[in-house]
Each structure stands twice: as C-alpha cells, then as structure tokens.
Amino acid sequence: MAKLLMWFLGVFFVLTKLVDSYEFEDFFYNKTEGAFLESVYGASAAAPPPLMIGLTIIHGAAARGAVCLDGTLPGYHIHRGYGSGANSWLIQLEGGGWCNSVRSCVYRKKTRRGSSNYMEKQIPFVGILSNRAEENPDFYNWNRVKVRYCDGASFTGDSEDKAAGLQYRGKRIYQAAMEELMSKGMRYAKQALLSGCSAGGLASIMHCDDFSNSLPHTKVKCLSDAGLFMDANDVSGGHAIRDFFGGVVKTQSLQNTLPRTCTNHLDATSCFFPQNLIGNIRTPLFLLNTAYDSWQLQESLAPHTADPHGLWHDCTLNNERCSPSQIQFLQGFRIHMLNTVKRFAASRQNGLFINSCFAHCQSERQDTWFSDNSPTINNKPIALAVGDWYFDRSGVKAIDCAYPCDRTCHNLVFK
C-alpha cells in the first residue's frame, strides 16, 4: 500500500509540475489545468514512480542579497552522481513565466514562483533529470540539479521596489546557487551542462557564457529547451510578446543587467529576445524547440488581446482544428524561426533540434525526452540527439519537415 501511495504521489507531482511549467503571468495566467493533465496522463501514468528529490534552501544567499521576490531565500534540488558520472554536472534552471508589472509581481510573490515559502518540499526528477539509464541514457548518473525560479525575470534582475515590497534579484540568485554548487564539488567537474526550459531556457542562454567562464577547466555546453521566444507579430499585426517583455524589462530595470554585447547596439527589450543573443554566445549551445511552440501560439501569436473575437480559439487548443489560413500563418512563423537560426546553425559547435510539433518543454517530459514512442527527427529521439551533440559523437542540426508531416509528435491538446 505504501508503494502504491508513493507511486500515486509521484504521478500527481509529475502532472502538476507539467501543468504549472506552462508560463502564465498577468494575462498569461488563465489556462485550465485539466488540459495539461489530459495531454500527459497517458504517458505518465504508465511510468514507474519517479525519483522524488527534496528542496535545499541556500542559506548563504542572504549575505549577498540573493532572495526571491518576497525576500525569502532561494533553493534547489540535487541528486548526486555516481560511477562514470560522479564528476559531471547537469544544472537545470527552472522555468515558469515572468511578471511584467508591479501588480503581477506582487501576485507572483504569493506563489512558488516568487517565494520559497510556497515551493514544494519534494519534486520528481524525470526526463533529462531522471536517474534511470532507460529514461535518460547519457545523463542518468550525473550530478543533476534543478535551481528553483522565484524572481520573475529569467534569473536576470538586480533591483528592488521597496514601496511594493519586491526584490528583483534573479541574477544574484543564479550567482548564489552556482557558488553553493561549486562548494559541493562542481568546481572539480570534468563535464557540465547548463540547461533550462521555457523561461529557464531563456535563462540558460543568458547565463551560458558566465557558466562556462566559471568552469575554465571543464567541458561546458548549454541547452535551451523551448526558450527561443520569437519577436514576431501576433495575428492582429500587433506585438503582444514584445509589449509583454517590455513590461518585464521596465519593471525590473533589466537594461542594467542584460548582456552588453546586445544592449550596446539594441534596445533592452530586444535584448530579452534570444534571437538577438544567440549570435554572441561563445560556448557551444543546443537549441531544442518546436516550430509551432504551444506557449507561443497561445500567448504570443494569438492571445485574447490579439484575437478578441476568438477566431483563433479552437486552433490554439488543438492543432487539428486550425483552418488552412491559420496553418499558413503558422508556417510563416516557422519560416521566421528557421531564418533566425541560420547563422547560429552554421557554427559547427552548436546543435539544433526543431521539430514540427505543437508542444512545449520536451526535455522535462519523459514521454517526449526518451520513451518507446518519443518524438524523432530522422529516427533519432531528442535525448540521443542532445547526447550525440554533447559528447561529440556527431553533429546535430536536425530540422523537421513542415507540419503535418511528422507523425511522431506528442502534440498538446487543450480542453
């Protein structure tokens, strides 16, 4: 009975994490959770109980002012490596949206995305964090760490709003977490991979070179999953995502902390878009993204503000309900994405896996990372593509044919 209870709790945590890993803040915070449950339940329910890892609070963070939005201490979850992976480290920066105004940040600080008081005491390690070789063939025995996200700006801010009781200290949180992990043995790492999904995928791009510089004698690479947020027009011809990111930048004064290699020639909001950052990253970087990212479809391309009459409503919930003209618009978005990464892909050290699916965060879900029927390009699943690239077994520049040719997708369908 106890094992059955642990299995149920494990599945529940996997599902709720997947539900909540989608990024809804301010007007990006209104989707039903049932849709995510339905989209992942079949894959997760059949899986064995996941490894549950406890939360570690970074007590040393207080001295450097590295605190969550509400002033509480940040945290992380760690599972130690062993055997051939004992001196290898995989760091995953958690995603979970952004707050783009004082109002939305005040709301956020009463959630686990803004306060360690509300963080789960244990979370499941699945997908790229799994400890099973059959689920995570290349990284299962590495030291695997998930750094919790509680600053609302992809670990980049360093300011405060005393009147509102808000601390925007994402950059300090990242630094405090790295300092603590160094003290736990990461400074001796032979291999390291900085990863992240969505807002965490954007963070892994932002901090990629910093991470590499902190480990000068280590083989370091970075992975951004679902972090390629495009500066694209929405269905009304407006700029919903640019307006939203502009609010994030303004609220947290990110013009002072974003990469100078970008802000020295572009405005700060443009420098929150990864398409303007990836060309200056010196460390090998792998971009894992869907060409029709579910989050970007719902919240960047066709949010309610751009589609007040709901003409795109059904399409955003289920790709099979998109009209030919809507699919044509999305094909244009895909072409825009592929044109954006052309120069990036030309570098031999970089990797790419862009599949033609309607999904989000494929490295964090077991069914999409590595399973019997996980998504593939040229018969290669995501986990093996990332592994081949990291270990230099082969170059990986995998770009899928356009929708609807890929029959291996695990498309998200929402109610």
CSV table of C-alpha atoms in Angstrom, one decimal:
chain,number,residue,atom,x,y,z
A,1,MET,CA,0.0,0.0,0.0
A,2,ALA,CA,2.8,2.4,0.9
A,3,LYS,CA,4.5,1.8,-2.5
A,4,LEU,CA,1.2,2.4,-4.3
A,5,LEU,CA,0.7,5.6,-2.4
A,6,MET,CA,4.2,6.8,-3.3
A,7,TRP,CA,3.5,5.9,-7.0
A,8,PHE,CA,0.3,7.9,-7.0
A,9,LEU,CA,2.0,10.9,-5.3
A,10,GLY,CA,4.9,10.7,-7.8
A,11,VAL,CA,2.5,10.7,-10.8
A,12,PHE,CA,0.5,13.5,-9.2
A,13,PHE,CA,3.6,15.6,-8.8
A,14,VAL,CA,4.8,14.9,-12.4
A,15,LEU,CA,1.4,16.0,-13.7
A,16,THR,CA,1.1,19.1,-11.6
A,17,LYS,CA,4.6,20.2,-12.5
A,18,LEU,CA,3.9,19.8,-16.2
A,19,VAL,CA,0.7,21.7,-15.8
A,20,ASP,CA,2.3,24.5,-14.0
A,21,SER,CA,5.5,24.6,-16.0
A,22,TYR,CA,3.4,26.4,-18.6
A,23,GLU,CA,4.0,30.1,-18.2
A,24,PHE,CA,1.0,32.3,-17.4
A,25,GLU,CA,1.6,35.6,-15.7
A,26,ASP,CA,-0.7,38.6,-15.8
A,27,PHE,CA,-2.7,38.0,-19.0
A,28,PHE,CA,-0.5,34.8,-19.4
A,29,TYR,CA,-2.1,33.1,-16.4
A,30,ASN,CA,-5.6,31.8,-17.2
A,31,LYS,CA,-5.5,28.4,-18.8
A,32,THR,CA,-7.2,25.4,-17.2
A,33,GLU,CA,-5.0,22.7,-15.7
A,34,GLY,CA,-7.2,19.9,-16.9
A,35,ALA,CA,-5.9,20.3,-20.4
A,36,PHE,CA,-2.3,19.5,-19.4
A,37,LEU,CA,-3.5,16.6,-17.3
A,38,GLU,CA,-5.2,15.1,-20.3
A,39,SER,CA,-2.3,15.7,-22.6
A,40,VAL,CA,0.3,13.9,-20.4
A,41,TYR,CA,-1.7,11.5,-18.3
A,42,GLY,CA,-1.5,8.5,-20.6
A,43,ALA,CA,2.3,8.7,-20.8
A,44,SER,CA,3.0,9.5,-17.1
A,45,ALA,CA,0.5,7.0,-15.5
A,46,ALA,CA,2.2,4.0,-17.0
A,47,ALA,CA,5.7,5.1,-15.9
A,48,PRO,CA,7.3,3.7,-12.7
A,49,PRO,CA,7.4,6.0,-9.7
A,50,PRO,CA,9.8,8.9,-10.3
A,51,LEU,CA,12.6,9.8,-8.1
A,52,MET,CA,11.5,12.4,-5.6
A,53,ILE,CA,14.2,15.0,-4.5
A,54,GLY,CA,14.0,17.3,-1.5
A,55,LEU,CA,14.4,21.1,-1.5
A,56,THR,CA,17.6,22.6,-0.3
A,57,ILE,CA,17.5,26.2,0.8
A,58,ILE,CA,20.6,28.3,0.0
A,59,HIS,CA,21.2,29.8,3.5
A,60,GLY,CA,24.3,31.6,2.3
A,61,ALA,CA,22.3,33.6,-0.2
A,62,ALA,CA,21.1,36.1,2.4
A,63,ALA,CA,24.6,37.6,2.7
A,64,ARG,CA,24.7,38.6,-0.9
A,65,GLY,CA,21.1,39.7,-1.0
A,66,ALA,CA,20.1,36.8,-3.3
A,67,VAL,CA,16.4,36.5,-2.4
A,68,CYS,CA,13.1,35.7,-4.1
A,69,LEU,CA,10.5,38.3,-4.9
A,70,ASP,CA,9.2,38.3,-1.4
A,71,GLY,CA,12.6,38.3,0.3
A,72,THR,CA,12.7,34.6,1.2
A,73,LEU,CA,15.8,32.5,0.4
A,74,PRO,CA,16.1,30.7,-2.9
A,75,GLY,CA,16.6,26.9,-3.2
A,76,TYR,CA,17.4,24.0,-5.4
A,77,HIS,CA,17.1,20.2,-5.6
A,78,ILE,CA,20.1,17.9,-6.1
A,79,HIS,CA,20.6,14.2,-6.8
A,80,ARG,CA,24.3,13.1,-6.6
A,81,GLY,CA,26.0,11.5,-9.5
A,82,TYR,CA,27.9,8.2,-9.2
A,83,GLY,CA,30.3,6.0,-11.2
A,84,SER,CA,31.3,7.4,-14.5
A,85,GLY,CA,29.1,10.5,-13.8
A,86,ALA,CA,30.4,11.3,-10.4
A,87,ASN,CA,32.4,14.3,-11.7
A,88,SER,CA,29.8,15.5,-14.2
A,89,TRP,CA,27.1,18.1,-13.5
A,90,LEU,CA,23.8,19.0,-15.2
A,91,ILE,CA,22.2,22.2,-13.9
A,92,GLN,CA,18.6,22.9,-14.9
A,93,LEU,CA,17.3,26.4,-14.4
A,94,GLU,CA,13.6,26.2,-13.7
A,95,GLY,CA,11.1,28.0,-15.9
A,96,GLY,CA,7.7,29.3,-15.1
A,97,GLY,CA,6.7,32.6,-16.8
A,98,TRP,CA,7.5,36.2,-15.9
A,99,CYS,CA,5.8,39.1,-14.2
A,100,ASN,CA,5.6,42.2,-16.3
A,101,SER,CA,4.2,44.8,-13.8
A,102,VAL,CA,4.3,45.6,-10.1
A,103,ARG,CA,0.8,44.2,-9.8
A,104,SER,CA,1.7,40.8,-11.4
A,105,CYS,CA,4.9,40.6,-9.4
A,106,VAL,CA,3.0,41.2,-6.1
A,107,TYR,CA,0.7,38.4,-7.1
A,108,ARG,CA,3.6,36.2,-8.0
A,109,LYS,CA,5.4,36.6,-4.7
A,110,LYS,CA,2.5,34.7,-3.1
A,111,THR,CA,3.2,31.6,-5.2
A,112,ARG,CA,6.1,29.2,-5.5
A,113,ARG,CA,7.3,31.3,-8.5
A,114,GLY,CA,8.1,34.2,-6.1
A,115,SER,CA,8.7,32.7,-2.7
A,116,SER,CA,10.4,29.6,-1.3
A,117,ASN,CA,7.7,29.5,1.4
A,118,TYR,CA,5.3,28.1,-1.3
A,119,MET,CA,7.8,25.8,-3.1
A,120,GLU,CA,7.2,22.0,-3.0
A,121,LYS,CA,9.3,20.3,-0.5
A,122,GLN,CA,9.9,17.5,-3.0
A,123,ILE,CA,9.7,17.3,-6.8
A,124,PRO,CA,10.1,14.5,-9.3
A,125,PHE,CA,13.2,14.1,-11.4
A,126,VAL,CA,12.0,13.0,-14.8
A,127,GLY,CA,13.1,13.4,-18.4
A,128,ILE,CA,16.6,14.9,-18.5
A,129,LEU,CA,16.8,14.7,-14.7
A,130,SER,CA,15.8,11.0,-14.5
A,131,ASN,CA,18.2,8.6,-12.7
A,132,ARG,CA,17.3,5.7,-14.9
A,133,ALA,CA,19.5,4.8,-17.9
A,134,GLU,CA,16.5,3.6,-19.8
A,135,GLU,CA,14.9,7.0,-19.4
A,136,ASN,CA,17.9,9.3,-19.6
A,137,PRO,CA,20.7,7.4,-21.3
A,138,ASP,CA,23.5,9.9,-21.2
A,139,PHE,CA,23.0,11.9,-18.0
A,140,TYR,CA,21.3,9.5,-15.6
A,141,ASN,CA,24.3,9.1,-13.3
A,142,TRP,CA,25.5,12.7,-13.4
A,143,ASN,CA,25.1,15.2,-10.5
A,144,ARG,CA,21.7,16.6,-11.5
A,145,VAL,CA,20.4,19.9,-10.1
A,146,LYS,CA,17.2,21.9,-10.5
A,147,VAL,CA,17.6,25.5,-9.4
A,148,ARG,CA,14.2,26.9,-8.4
A,149,TYR,CA,12.9,30.0,-10.1
A,150,CYS,CA,11.4,32.8,-7.9
A,151,ASP,CA,12.5,36.1,-9.4
A,152,GLY,CA,10.1,36.6,-12.3
A,153,ALA,CA,12.7,37.6,-15.0
A,154,SER,CA,14.6,34.5,-16.0
A,155,PHE,CA,17.4,35.0,-13.4
A,156,THR,CA,18.4,38.4,-14.8
A,157,GLY,CA,17.3,41.2,-12.5
A,158,ASP,CA,19.1,43.1,-9.8
A,159,SER,CA,17.0,45.8,-8.4
A,160,GLU,CA,14.2,46.3,-5.9
A,161,ASP,CA,10.9,48.1,-5.3
A,162,LYS,CA,10.8,48.9,-1.6
A,163,ALA,CA,7.4,50.5,-1.8
A,164,ALA,CA,5.8,47.3,-3.2
A,165,GLY,CA,8.0,45.0,-1.0
A,166,LEU,CA,9.5,43.4,-4.1
A,167,GLN,CA,13.1,42.1,-4.6
A,168,TYR,CA,14.2,41.6,-8.2
A,169,ARG,CA,17.3,39.6,-7.5
A,170,GLY,CA,17.4,36.8,-10.1
A,171,LYS,CA,21.0,37.5,-11.2
A,172,ARG,CA,22.1,37.2,-7.5
A,173,ILE,CA,20.1,34.0,-7.1
A,174,TYR,CA,21.9,32.5,-10.0
A,175,GLN,CA,25.2,33.5,-8.7
A,176,ALA,CA,24.4,32.3,-5.1
A,177,ALA,CA,23.3,28.9,-6.5
A,178,MET,CA,26.4,28.5,-8.6
A,179,GLU,CA,28.6,29.4,-5.6
A,180,GLU,CA,26.9,26.8,-3.4
A,181,LEU,CA,27.2,24.1,-6.0
A,182,MET,CA,30.8,24.9,-6.5
A,183,SER,CA,31.3,24.3,-2.8
A,184,LYS,CA,29.6,20.9,-3.2
A,185,GLY,CA,32.1,19.7,-5.8
A,186,MET,CA,31.1,21.3,-9.1
A,187,ARG,CA,34.3,23.3,-9.2
A,188,TYR,CA,36.0,19.9,-9.9
A,189,ALA,CA,33.6,18.9,-12.7
A,190,LYS,CA,35.1,17.3,-15.8
A,191,GLN,CA,31.9,17.9,-17.7
A,192,ALA,CA,28.9,20.2,-17.2
A,193,LEU,CA,25.7,21.1,-19.0
A,194,LEU,CA,23.6,24.2,-18.2
A,195,SER,CA,20.0,23.6,-19.3
A,196,GLY,CA,16.6,25.1,-18.8
A,197,CYS,CA,13.1,25.0,-20.2
A,198,SER,CA,11.0,28.0,-21.4
A,199,ALA,CA,11.8,30.9,-19.1
A,200,GLY,CA,14.6,28.7,-17.8
A,201,GLY,CA,15.6,28.0,-21.4
A,202,LEU,CA,15.9,31.8,-21.9
A,203,ALA,CA,18.0,31.9,-18.7
A,204,SER,CA,20.3,29.2,-19.9
A,205,ILE,CA,21.1,31.3,-22.9
A,206,MET,CA,21.6,34.5,-20.8
A,207,HIS,CA,24.0,32.7,-18.4
A,208,CYS,CA,25.7,30.3,-20.8
A,209,ASP,CA,29.0,32.1,-21.1
A,210,ASP,CA,29.0,33.1,-17.4
A,211,PHE,CA,28.6,29.4,-16.6
A,212,SER,CA,31.4,28.4,-18.9
A,213,ASN,CA,33.7,31.1,-17.6
A,214,SER,CA,33.2,29.9,-14.0
A,215,LEU,CA,34.5,26.4,-15.0
A,216,PRO,CA,37.6,27.2,-17.1
A,217,HIS,CA,39.0,23.6,-16.9
A,218,THR,CA,35.7,21.9,-17.6
A,219,LYS,CA,33.9,20.8,-20.8
A,220,VAL,CA,30.9,23.1,-20.7
A,221,LYS,CA,27.9,23.3,-23.1
A,222,CYS,CA,24.4,24.7,-22.7
A,223,LEU,CA,20.9,23.5,-23.7
A,224,SER,CA,17.9,25.8,-24.2
A,225,ASP,CA,14.6,23.9,-24.4
A,226,ALA,CA,11.6,25.9,-25.6
A,227,GLY,CA,13.5,29.1,-24.9
A,228,LEU,CA,13.5,30.5,-28.4
A,229,PHE,CA,10.9,33.2,-27.9
A,230,MET,CA,10.4,34.9,-31.2
A,231,ASP,CA,10.0,38.7,-31.6
A,232,ALA,CA,7.1,38.1,-34.0
A,233,ASN,CA,3.9,39.8,-35.0
A,234,ASP,CA,0.7,38.4,-33.5
A,235,VAL,CA,-2.4,37.5,-35.5
A,236,SER,CA,-3.7,41.1,-35.4
A,237,GLY,CA,-0.4,42.5,-36.7
A,238,GLY,CA,0.5,43.8,-33.2
A,239,HIS,CA,3.4,42.8,-30.9
A,240,ALA,CA,1.8,41.1,-27.9
A,241,ILE,CA,5.0,39.3,-26.8
A,242,ARG,CA,7.2,42.4,-27.3
A,243,ASP,CA,4.8,44.5,-25.2
A,244,PHE,CA,4.9,41.9,-22.5
A,245,PHE,CA,8.7,41.5,-22.5
A,246,GLY,CA,8.9,45.3,-22.5
A,247,GLY,CA,7.0,45.3,-19.2
A,248,VAL,CA,9.3,42.7,-17.7
A,249,VAL,CA,12.4,44.8,-18.7
A,250,LYS,CA,10.9,48.0,-17.4
A,251,THR,CA,9.6,46.6,-14.1
A,252,GLN,CA,12.9,45.0,-13.1
A,253,SER,CA,15.2,47.6,-14.8
A,254,LEU,CA,16.8,44.9,-16.8
A,255,GLN,CA,18.5,47.4,-19.1
A,256,ASN,CA,21.2,47.4,-16.4
A,257,THR,CA,21.8,43.7,-16.4
A,258,LEU,CA,21.2,42.3,-19.8
A,259,PRO,CA,24.3,41.4,-22.0
A,260,ARG,CA,26.3,44.4,-23.0
A,261,THR,CA,27.1,42.7,-26.3
A,262,CYS,CA,23.4,43.3,-27.1
A,263,THR,CA,22.5,46.5,-25.3
A,264,ASN,CA,25.4,48.3,-26.8
A,265,HIS,CA,23.5,48.3,-30.2
A,266,LEU,CA,19.9,47.3,-29.5
A,267,ASP,CA,17.2,48.5,-27.0
A,268,ALA,CA,16.8,46.5,-23.8
A,269,THR,CA,13.5,44.8,-24.8
A,270,SER,CA,15.1,43.4,-28.0
A,271,CYS,CA,17.9,42.0,-25.8
A,272,PHE,CA,15.4,39.9,-23.8
A,273,PHE,CA,14.7,38.0,-27.0
A,274,PRO,CA,17.1,35.1,-27.5
A,275,GLN,CA,17.2,35.7,-31.3
A,276,ASN,CA,19.4,38.8,-30.5
A,277,LEU,CA,21.6,36.9,-28.1
A,278,ILE,CA,22.5,33.5,-29.6
A,279,GLY,CA,24.9,35.0,-32.2
A,280,ASN,CA,27.1,36.3,-29.4
A,281,ILE,CA,27.3,33.1,-27.3
A,282,ARG,CA,30.8,31.8,-27.3
A,283,THR,CA,30.0,28.5,-25.5
A,284,PRO,CA,28.5,25.6,-27.5
A,285,LEU,CA,24.7,25.9,-27.3
A,286,PHE,CA,21.9,23.5,-28.3
A,287,LEU,CA,18.5,24.9,-29.2
A,288,LEU,CA,15.6,22.4,-28.7
A,289,ASN,CA,12.4,23.9,-29.9
A,290,THR,CA,9.1,23.1,-31.6
A,291,ALA,CA,8.4,25.1,-34.8
A,292,TYR,CA,4.8,25.6,-33.5
A,293,ASP,CA,5.5,26.1,-29.8
A,294,SER,CA,2.2,25.7,-27.9
A,295,TRP,CA,3.0,28.5,-25.5
A,296,GLN,CA,4.0,31.0,-28.2
A,297,LEU,CA,0.9,30.1,-30.2
A,298,GLN,CA,-1.4,30.7,-27.3
A,299,GLU,CA,0.3,33.7,-25.6
A,300,SER,CA,2.4,35.4,-28.2
A,301,LEU,CA,0.8,34.8,-31.6
A,302,ALA,CA,-2.9,34.5,-30.7
A,303,PRO,CA,-3.6,35.8,-27.1
A,304,HIS,CA,-7.0,37.1,-26.4
A,305,THR,CA,-5.8,40.7,-26.7
A,306,ALA,CA,-4.9,40.0,-30.4
A,307,ASP,CA,-7.9,37.8,-31.0
A,308,PRO,CA,-10.9,39.4,-29.2
A,309,HIS,CA,-13.5,37.6,-31.3
A,310,GLY,CA,-12.0,34.2,-30.6
A,311,LEU,CA,-11.3,33.3,-34.2
A,312,TRP,CA,-8.1,31.5,-33.2
A,313,HIS,CA,-9.5,30.0,-30.0
A,314,ASP,CA,-10.1,26.4,-31.3
A,315,CYS,CA,-6.8,26.4,-33.2
A,316,THR,CA,-4.8,27.4,-30.1
A,317,LEU,CA,-6.3,24.4,-28.2
A,318,ASN,CA,-6.0,21.8,-30.8
A,319,ASN,CA,-3.8,22.0,-34.0
A,320,GLU,CA,-6.2,19.7,-35.8
A,321,ARG,CA,-8.9,22.4,-35.6
A,322,CYS,CA,-6.8,25.1,-37.3
A,323,SER,CA,-8.1,26.4,-40.6
A,324,PRO,CA,-5.9,26.3,-43.8
A,325,SER,CA,-5.3,30.1,-43.5
A,326,GLN,CA,-4.3,29.7,-39.8
A,327,ILE,CA,-1.9,26.9,-40.7
A,328,GLN,CA,-0.5,29.2,-43.4
A,329,PHE,CA,0.1,31.9,-40.8
A,330,LEU,CA,1.9,29.3,-38.6
A,331,GLN,CA,4.0,28.1,-41.5
A,332,GLY,CA,5.2,31.7,-41.8
A,333,PHE,CA,6.1,31.7,-38.1
A,334,ARG,CA,8.1,28.5,-38.6
A,335,ILE,CA,10.0,30.1,-41.6
A,336,HIS,CA,10.7,33.2,-39.4
A,337,MET,CA,12.2,30.9,-36.7
A,338,LEU,CA,14.3,28.9,-39.2
A,339,ASN,CA,15.7,32.1,-40.8
A,340,THR,CA,16.5,33.4,-37.3
A,341,VAL,CA,18.7,30.4,-36.5
A,342,LYS,CA,20.5,30.1,-39.9
A,343,ARG,CA,23.7,31.9,-38.8
A,344,PHE,CA,23.6,30.1,-35.4
A,345,ALA,CA,23.3,26.7,-37.1
A,346,ALA,CA,26.3,27.4,-39.4
A,347,SER,CA,28.6,27.1,-36.4
A,348,ARG,CA,30.0,23.6,-36.0
A,349,GLN,CA,29.9,23.7,-32.2
A,350,ASN,CA,26.2,24.5,-32.0
A,351,GLY,CA,23.3,22.0,-32.0
A,352,LEU,CA,19.7,22.2,-33.2
A,353,PHE,CA,16.6,20.1,-32.9
A,354,ILE,CA,13.5,21.9,-34.3
A,355,ASN,CA,10.6,19.5,-34.7
A,356,SER,CA,7.2,20.4,-36.3
A,357,CYS,CA,5.1,19.7,-33.2
A,358,PHE,CA,2.6,21.7,-31.1
A,359,ALA,CA,4.4,21.2,-27.7
A,360,HIS,CA,6.5,22.9,-25.1
A,361,CYS,CA,9.3,21.8,-22.8
A,362,GLN,CA,10.2,18.5,-24.4
A,363,SER,CA,13.3,17.8,-22.2
A,364,GLU,CA,11.3,17.9,-19.0
A,365,ARG,CA,8.6,15.4,-20.0
A,366,GLN,CA,9.6,11.7,-20.0
A,367,ASP,CA,7.3,10.9,-22.9
A,368,THR,CA,9.0,13.5,-25.2
A,369,TRP,CA,12.6,13.2,-23.8
A,370,PHE,CA,13.1,9.5,-24.2
A,371,SER,CA,10.5,6.8,-24.4
A,372,ASP,CA,9.4,4.0,-26.7
A,373,ASN,CA,7.4,6.4,-28.9
A,374,SER,CA,9.1,9.8,-28.2
A,375,PRO,CA,9.3,12.4,-31.0
A,376,THR,CA,12.1,11.9,-33.5
A,377,ILE,CA,13.7,13.6,-36.5
A,378,ASN,CA,15.3,11.1,-38.9
A,379,ASN,CA,14.5,8.4,-36.4
A,380,LYS,CA,16.6,10.0,-33.7
A,381,PRO,CA,14.8,10.9,-30.4
A,382,ILE,CA,15.6,14.2,-28.5
A,383,ALA,CA,17.7,12.6,-25.7
A,384,LEU,CA,20.0,10.8,-28.2
A,385,ALA,CA,20.3,14.0,-30.3
A,386,VAL,CA,21.4,16.0,-27.3
A,387,GLY,CA,23.7,13.3,-26.1
A,388,ASP,CA,25.3,12.9,-29.6
A,389,TRP,CA,25.9,16.6,-29.7
A,390,TYR,CA,27.2,17.0,-26.1
A,391,PHE,CA,29.7,14.1,-26.4
A,392,ASP,CA,30.7,15.0,-29.9
A,393,ARG,CA,29.6,11.6,-31.3
A,394,SER,CA,28.1,13.5,-34.2
A,395,GLY,CA,27.0,17.0,-35.3
A,396,VAL,CA,23.3,17.6,-34.8
A,397,LYS,CA,21.4,20.1,-37.0
A,398,ALA,CA,18.0,18.5,-37.1
A,399,ILE,CA,15.2,20.5,-38.7
A,400,ASP,CA,11.9,18.8,-39.3
A,401,CYS,CA,9.8,19.0,-42.4
A,402,ALA,CA,6.8,21.3,-42.1
A,403,TYR,CA,3.5,20.3,-40.4
A,404,PRO,CA,1.8,17.9,-40.8
A,405,CYS,CA,4.5,15.6,-42.0
A,406,ASP,CA,5.8,14.4,-38.5
A,407,ARG,CA,3.8,11.6,-37.1
A,408,THR,CA,5.9,11.1,-34.0
A,409,CYS,CA,4.8,14.4,-32.3
A,410,HIS,CA,3.2,14.4,-28.9
A,411,ASN,CA,1.0,17.4,-29.6
A,412,LEU,CA,-0.6,19.1,-26.7
A,413,VAL,CA,-4.4,19.2,-26.9
A,414,PHE,CA,-6.3,21.5,-24.5
A,415,LYS,CA,-9.9,21.4,-23.5
